[in-house]
mmCIF file with all atom_site columns, C-alpha atoms in Angstrom:
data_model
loop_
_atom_site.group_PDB
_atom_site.id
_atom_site.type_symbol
_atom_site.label_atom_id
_atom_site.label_alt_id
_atom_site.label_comp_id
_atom_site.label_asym_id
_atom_site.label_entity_id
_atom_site.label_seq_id
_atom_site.pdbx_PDB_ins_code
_atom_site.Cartn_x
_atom_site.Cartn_y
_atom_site.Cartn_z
_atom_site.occupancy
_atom_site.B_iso_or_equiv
_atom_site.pdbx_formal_charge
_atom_site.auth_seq_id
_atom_site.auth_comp_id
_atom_site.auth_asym_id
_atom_site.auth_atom_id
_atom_site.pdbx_PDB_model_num
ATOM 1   C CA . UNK A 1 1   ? -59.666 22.480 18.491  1.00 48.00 ? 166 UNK A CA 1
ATOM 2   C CA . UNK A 1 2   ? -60.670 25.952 18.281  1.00 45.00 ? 167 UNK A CA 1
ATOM 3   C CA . UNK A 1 3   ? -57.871 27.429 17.368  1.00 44.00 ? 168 UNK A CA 1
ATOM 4   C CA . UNK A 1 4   ? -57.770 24.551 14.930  1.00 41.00 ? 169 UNK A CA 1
ATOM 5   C CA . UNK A 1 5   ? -61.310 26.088 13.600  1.00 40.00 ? 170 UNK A CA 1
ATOM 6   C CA . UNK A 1 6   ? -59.517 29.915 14.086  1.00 40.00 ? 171 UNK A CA 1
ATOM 7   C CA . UNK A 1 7   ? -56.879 29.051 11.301  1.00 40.00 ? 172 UNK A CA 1
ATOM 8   C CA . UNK A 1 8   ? -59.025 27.354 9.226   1.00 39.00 ? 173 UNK A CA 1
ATOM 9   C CA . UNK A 1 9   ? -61.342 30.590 8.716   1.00 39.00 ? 174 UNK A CA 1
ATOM 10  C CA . UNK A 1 10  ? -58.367 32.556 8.786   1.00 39.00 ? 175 UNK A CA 1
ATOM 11  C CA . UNK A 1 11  ? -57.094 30.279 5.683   1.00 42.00 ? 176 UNK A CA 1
ATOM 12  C CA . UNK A 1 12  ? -59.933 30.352 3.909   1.00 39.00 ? 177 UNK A CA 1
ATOM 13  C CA . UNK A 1 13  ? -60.710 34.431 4.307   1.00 40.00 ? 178 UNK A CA 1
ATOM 14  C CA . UNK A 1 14  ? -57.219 35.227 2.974   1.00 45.00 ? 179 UNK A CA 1
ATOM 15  C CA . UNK A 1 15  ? -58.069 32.894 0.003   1.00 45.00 ? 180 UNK A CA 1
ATOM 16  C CA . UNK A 1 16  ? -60.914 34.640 -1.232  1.00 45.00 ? 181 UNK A CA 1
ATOM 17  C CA . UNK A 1 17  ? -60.020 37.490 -3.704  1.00 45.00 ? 182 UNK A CA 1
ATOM 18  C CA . UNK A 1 18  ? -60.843 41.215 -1.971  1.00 45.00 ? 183 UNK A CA 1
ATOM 19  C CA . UNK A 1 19  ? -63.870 43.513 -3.121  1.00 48.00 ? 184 UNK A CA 1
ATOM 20  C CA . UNK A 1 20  ? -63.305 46.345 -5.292  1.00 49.00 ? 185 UNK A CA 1
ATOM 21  C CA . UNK A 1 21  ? -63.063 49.632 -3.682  1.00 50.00 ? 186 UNK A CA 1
ATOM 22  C CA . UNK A 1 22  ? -61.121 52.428 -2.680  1.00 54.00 ? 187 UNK A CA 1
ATOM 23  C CA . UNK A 1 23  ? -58.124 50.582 -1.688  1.00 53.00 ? 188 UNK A CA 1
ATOM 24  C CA . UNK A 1 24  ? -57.918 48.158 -4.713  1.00 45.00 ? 189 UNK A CA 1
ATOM 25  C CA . UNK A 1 25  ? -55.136 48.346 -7.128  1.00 47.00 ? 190 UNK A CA 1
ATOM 26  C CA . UNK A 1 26  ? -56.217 47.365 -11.072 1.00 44.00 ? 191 UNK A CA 1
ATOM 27  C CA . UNK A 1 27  ? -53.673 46.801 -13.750 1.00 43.00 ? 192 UNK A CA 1
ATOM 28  C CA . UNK A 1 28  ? -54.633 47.168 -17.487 1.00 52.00 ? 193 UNK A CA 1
ATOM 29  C CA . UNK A 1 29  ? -53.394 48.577 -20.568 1.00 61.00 ? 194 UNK A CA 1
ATOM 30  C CA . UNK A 1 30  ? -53.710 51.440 -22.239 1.00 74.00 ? 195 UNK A CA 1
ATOM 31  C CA . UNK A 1 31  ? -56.807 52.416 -23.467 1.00 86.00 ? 196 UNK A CA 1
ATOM 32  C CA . UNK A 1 32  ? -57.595 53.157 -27.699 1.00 88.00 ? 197 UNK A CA 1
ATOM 33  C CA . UNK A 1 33  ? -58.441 56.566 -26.679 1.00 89.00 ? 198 UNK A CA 1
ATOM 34  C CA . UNK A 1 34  ? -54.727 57.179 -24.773 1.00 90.00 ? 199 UNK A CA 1
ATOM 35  C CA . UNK A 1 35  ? -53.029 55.920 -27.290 1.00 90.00 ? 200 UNK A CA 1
ATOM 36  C CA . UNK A 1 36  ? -54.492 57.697 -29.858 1.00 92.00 ? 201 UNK A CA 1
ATOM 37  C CA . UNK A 1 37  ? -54.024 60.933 -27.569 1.00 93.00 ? 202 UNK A CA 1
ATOM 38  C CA . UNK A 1 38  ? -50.634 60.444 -26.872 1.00 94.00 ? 203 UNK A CA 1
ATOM 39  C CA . UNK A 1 39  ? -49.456 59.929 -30.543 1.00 95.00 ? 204 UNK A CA 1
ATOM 40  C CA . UNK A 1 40  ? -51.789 63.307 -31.206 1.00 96.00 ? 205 UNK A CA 1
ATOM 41  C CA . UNK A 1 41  ? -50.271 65.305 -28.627 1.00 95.00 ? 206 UNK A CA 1
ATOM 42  C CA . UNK A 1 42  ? -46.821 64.403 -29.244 1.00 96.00 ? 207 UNK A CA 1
ATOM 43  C CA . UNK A 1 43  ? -47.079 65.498 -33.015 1.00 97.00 ? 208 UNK A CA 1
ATOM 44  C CA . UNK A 1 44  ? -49.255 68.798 -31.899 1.00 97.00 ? 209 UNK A CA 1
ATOM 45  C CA . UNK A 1 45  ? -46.517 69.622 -29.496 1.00 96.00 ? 210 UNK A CA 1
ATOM 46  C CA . UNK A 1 46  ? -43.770 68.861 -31.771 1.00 97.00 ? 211 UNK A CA 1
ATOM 47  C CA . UNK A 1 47  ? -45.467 70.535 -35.268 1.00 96.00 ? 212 UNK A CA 1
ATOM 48  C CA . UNK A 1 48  ? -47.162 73.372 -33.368 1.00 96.00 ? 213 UNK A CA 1
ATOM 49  C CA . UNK A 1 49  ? -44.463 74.682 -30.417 1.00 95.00 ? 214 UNK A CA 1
ATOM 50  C CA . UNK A 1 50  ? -41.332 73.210 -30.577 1.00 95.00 ? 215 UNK A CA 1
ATOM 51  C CA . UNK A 1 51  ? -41.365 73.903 -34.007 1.00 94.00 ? 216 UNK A CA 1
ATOM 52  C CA . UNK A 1 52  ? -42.235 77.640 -33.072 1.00 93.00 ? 217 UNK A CA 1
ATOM 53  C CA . UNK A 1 53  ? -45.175 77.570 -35.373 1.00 94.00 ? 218 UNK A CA 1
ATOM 54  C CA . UNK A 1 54  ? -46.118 81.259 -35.955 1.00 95.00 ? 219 UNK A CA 1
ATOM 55  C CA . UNK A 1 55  ? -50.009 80.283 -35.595 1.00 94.00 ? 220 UNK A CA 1
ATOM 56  C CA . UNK A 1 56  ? -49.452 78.808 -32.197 1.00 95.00 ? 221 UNK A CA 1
ATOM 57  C CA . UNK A 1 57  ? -47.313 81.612 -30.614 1.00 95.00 ? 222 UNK A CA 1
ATOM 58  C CA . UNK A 1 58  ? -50.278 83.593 -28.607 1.00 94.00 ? 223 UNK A CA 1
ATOM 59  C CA . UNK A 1 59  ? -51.213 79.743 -27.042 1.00 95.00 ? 224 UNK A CA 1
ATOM 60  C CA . UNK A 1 60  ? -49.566 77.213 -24.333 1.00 94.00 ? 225 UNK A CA 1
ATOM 61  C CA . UNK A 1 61  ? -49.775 73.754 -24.672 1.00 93.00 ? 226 UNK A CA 1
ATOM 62  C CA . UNK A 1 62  ? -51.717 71.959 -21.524 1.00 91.00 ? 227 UNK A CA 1
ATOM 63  C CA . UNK A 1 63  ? -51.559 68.304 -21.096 1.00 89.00 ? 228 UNK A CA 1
ATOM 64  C CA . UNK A 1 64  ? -54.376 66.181 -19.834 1.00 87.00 ? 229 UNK A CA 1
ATOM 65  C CA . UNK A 1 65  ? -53.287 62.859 -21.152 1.00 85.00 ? 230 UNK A CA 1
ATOM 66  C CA . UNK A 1 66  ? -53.477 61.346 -17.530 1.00 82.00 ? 231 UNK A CA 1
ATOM 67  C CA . UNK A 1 67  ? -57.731 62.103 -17.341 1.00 69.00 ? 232 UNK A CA 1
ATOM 68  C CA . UNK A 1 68  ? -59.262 59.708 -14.833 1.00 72.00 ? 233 UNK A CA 1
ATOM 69  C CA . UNK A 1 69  ? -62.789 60.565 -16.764 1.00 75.00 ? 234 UNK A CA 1
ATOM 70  C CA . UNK A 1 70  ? -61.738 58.365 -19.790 1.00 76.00 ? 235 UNK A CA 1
ATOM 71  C CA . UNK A 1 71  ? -61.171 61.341 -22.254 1.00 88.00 ? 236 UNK A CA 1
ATOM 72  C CA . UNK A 1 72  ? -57.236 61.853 -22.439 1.00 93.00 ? 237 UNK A CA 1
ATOM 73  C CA . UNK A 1 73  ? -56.894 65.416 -23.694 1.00 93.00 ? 238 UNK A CA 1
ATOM 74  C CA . UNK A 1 74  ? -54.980 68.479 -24.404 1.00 95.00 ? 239 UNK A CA 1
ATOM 75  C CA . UNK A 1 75  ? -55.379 72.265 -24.404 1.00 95.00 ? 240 UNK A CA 1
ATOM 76  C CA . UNK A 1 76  ? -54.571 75.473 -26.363 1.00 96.00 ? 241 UNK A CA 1
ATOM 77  C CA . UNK A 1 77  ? -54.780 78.429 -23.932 1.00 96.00 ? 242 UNK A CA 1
ATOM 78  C CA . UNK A 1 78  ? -53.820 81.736 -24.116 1.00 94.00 ? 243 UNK A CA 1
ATOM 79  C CA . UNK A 1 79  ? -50.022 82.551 -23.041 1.00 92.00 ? 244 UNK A CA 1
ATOM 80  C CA . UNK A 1 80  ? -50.652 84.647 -20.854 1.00 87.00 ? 245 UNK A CA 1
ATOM 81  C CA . UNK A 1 81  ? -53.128 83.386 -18.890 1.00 86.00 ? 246 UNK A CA 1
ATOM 82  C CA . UNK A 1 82  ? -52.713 79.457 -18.801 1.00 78.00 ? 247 UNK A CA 1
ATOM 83  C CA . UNK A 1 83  ? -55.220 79.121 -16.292 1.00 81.00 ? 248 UNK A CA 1
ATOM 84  C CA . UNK A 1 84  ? -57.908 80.840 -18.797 1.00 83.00 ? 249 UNK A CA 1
ATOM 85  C CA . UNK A 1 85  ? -60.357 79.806 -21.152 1.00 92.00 ? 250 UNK A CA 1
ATOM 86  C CA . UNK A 1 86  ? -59.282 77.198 -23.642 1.00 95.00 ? 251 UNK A CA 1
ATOM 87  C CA . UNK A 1 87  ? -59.336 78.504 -27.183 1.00 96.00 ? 252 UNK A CA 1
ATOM 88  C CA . UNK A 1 88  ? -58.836 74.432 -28.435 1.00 97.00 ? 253 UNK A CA 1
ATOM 89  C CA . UNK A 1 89  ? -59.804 70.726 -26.543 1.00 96.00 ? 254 UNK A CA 1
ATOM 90  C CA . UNK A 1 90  ? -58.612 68.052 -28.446 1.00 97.00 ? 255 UNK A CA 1
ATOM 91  C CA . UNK A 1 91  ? -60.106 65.122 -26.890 1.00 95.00 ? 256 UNK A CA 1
ATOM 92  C CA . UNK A 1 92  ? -60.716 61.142 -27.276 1.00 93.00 ? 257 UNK A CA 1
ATOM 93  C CA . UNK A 1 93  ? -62.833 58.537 -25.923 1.00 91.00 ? 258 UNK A CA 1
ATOM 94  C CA . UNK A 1 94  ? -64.004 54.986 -26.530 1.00 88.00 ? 259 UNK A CA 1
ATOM 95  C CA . UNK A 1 95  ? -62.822 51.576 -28.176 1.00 87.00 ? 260 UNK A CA 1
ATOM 96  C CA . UNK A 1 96  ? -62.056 52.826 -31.320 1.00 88.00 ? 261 UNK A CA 1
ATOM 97  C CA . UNK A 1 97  ? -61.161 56.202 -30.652 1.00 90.00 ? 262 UNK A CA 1
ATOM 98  C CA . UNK A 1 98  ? -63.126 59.205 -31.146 1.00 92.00 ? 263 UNK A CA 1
ATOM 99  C CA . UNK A 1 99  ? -61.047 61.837 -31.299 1.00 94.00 ? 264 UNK A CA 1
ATOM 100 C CA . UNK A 1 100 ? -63.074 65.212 -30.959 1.00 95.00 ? 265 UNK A CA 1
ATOM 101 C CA . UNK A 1 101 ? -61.529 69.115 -31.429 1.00 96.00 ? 266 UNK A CA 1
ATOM 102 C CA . UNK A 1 102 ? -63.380 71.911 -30.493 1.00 97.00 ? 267 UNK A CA 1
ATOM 103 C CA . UNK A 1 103 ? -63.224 75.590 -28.973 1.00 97.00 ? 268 UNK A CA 1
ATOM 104 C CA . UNK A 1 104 ? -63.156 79.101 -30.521 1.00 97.00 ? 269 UNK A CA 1
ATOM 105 C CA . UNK A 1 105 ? -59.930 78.254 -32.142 1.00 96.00 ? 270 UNK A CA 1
ATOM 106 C CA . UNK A 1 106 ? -61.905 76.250 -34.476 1.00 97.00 ? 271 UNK A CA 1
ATOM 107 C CA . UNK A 1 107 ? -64.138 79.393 -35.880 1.00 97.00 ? 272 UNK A CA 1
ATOM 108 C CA . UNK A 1 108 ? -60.814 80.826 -36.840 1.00 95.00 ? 273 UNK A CA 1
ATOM 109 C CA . UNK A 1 109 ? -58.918 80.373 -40.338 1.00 94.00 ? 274 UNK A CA 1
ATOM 110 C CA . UNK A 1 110 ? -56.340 78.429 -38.384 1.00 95.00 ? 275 UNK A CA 1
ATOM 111 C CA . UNK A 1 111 ? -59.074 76.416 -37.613 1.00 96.00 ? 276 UNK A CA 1
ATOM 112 C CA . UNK A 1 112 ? -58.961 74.246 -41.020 1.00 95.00 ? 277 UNK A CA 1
ATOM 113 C CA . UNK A 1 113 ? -55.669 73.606 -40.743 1.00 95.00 ? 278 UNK A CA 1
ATOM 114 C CA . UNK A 1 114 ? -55.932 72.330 -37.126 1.00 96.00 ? 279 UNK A CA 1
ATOM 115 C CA . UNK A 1 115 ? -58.555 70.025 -38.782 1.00 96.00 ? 280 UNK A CA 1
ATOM 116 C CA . UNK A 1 116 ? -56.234 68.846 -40.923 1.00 96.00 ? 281 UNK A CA 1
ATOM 117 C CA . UNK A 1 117 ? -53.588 68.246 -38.822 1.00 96.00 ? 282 UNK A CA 1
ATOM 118 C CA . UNK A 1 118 ? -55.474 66.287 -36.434 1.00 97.00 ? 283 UNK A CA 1
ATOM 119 C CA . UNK A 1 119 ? -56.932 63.949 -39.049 1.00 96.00 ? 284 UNK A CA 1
ATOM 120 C CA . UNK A 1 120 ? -53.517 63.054 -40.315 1.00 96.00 ? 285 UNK A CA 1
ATOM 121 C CA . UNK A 1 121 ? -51.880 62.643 -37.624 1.00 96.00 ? 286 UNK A CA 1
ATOM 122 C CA . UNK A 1 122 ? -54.775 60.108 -35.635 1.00 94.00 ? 287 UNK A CA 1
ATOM 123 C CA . UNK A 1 123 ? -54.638 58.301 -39.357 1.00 93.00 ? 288 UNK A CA 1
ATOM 124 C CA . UNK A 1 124 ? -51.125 57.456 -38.305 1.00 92.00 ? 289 UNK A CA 1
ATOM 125 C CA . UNK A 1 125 ? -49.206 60.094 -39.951 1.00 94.00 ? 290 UNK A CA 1
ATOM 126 C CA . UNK A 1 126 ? -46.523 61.892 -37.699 1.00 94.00 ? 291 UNK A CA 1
ATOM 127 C CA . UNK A 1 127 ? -45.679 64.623 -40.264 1.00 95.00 ? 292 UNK A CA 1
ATOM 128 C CA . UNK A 1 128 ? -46.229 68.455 -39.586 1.00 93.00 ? 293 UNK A CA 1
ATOM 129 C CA . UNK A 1 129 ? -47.308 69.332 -43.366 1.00 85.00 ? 294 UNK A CA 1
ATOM 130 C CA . UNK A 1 130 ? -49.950 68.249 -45.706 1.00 72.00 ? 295 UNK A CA 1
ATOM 131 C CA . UNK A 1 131 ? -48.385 65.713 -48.208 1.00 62.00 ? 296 UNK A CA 1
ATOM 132 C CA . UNK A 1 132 ? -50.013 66.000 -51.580 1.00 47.00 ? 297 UNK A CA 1
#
């Protein structure tokens, strides 16, 4: 009988769905804010580096898609020092998006057509120029 009782509570413990904490696993989907990030970074990359954009040369690209604070992001810092200052954070949070850009890079004439850039491309554009 009481081992009876033994698998019973045994049963019914393994049953009951485990508290949240360190250990557990959650699945969901992507959040607005990486999705927007990763369409944004993909075009910056592609327009600004790979396309060996003149205006971008004295900058690396740094990746921060994979934030655990909820605000995927990326960086402009200086080539030779990646581990500097960033001159530009282009970052997003929240369901819709907010995508925010800011940094010293901003202040600069290549500042507007960062601006630009940005807007068109988290509108849905993927193109690297102004369309008129």
């Amino acid at each position: 009988m009481r081992t009876a009782l033994l698998l019973c509570v045994v049963a019914l413990t393994a049953c009951q769905s485990a508290p949240a904490g360190p250990g557990a696993v959650a699945t969901s989907s992507k959040s607005a804010a990486l999705r927007t990030m990763e369409q944004v970074a993909i075009n910056a990359h592609k327009c600004w580096f790979a396309s060996n954009d003149p205006a971008f040369r004295s900058y690396s690209f740094a990746n921060e898609l994979n934030s655990f604070s909820g605000r995927p992001r990326f960086l402009l810092v200086p080539k030779s020092n990646f581990g500097g200052k960033p001159m530009l954070v282009v970052q997003a949070e929240g369901e819709p998006a907010r995508v925010d850009a800011f940094g010293p890079l901003m202040d600069q004439p290549v500042g507007t057509r960062v601006s630009a850039d940005l807007k068109r491309w988290i509108g849905g554009s993927a193109s690297c120029t102004q369309t008129a």
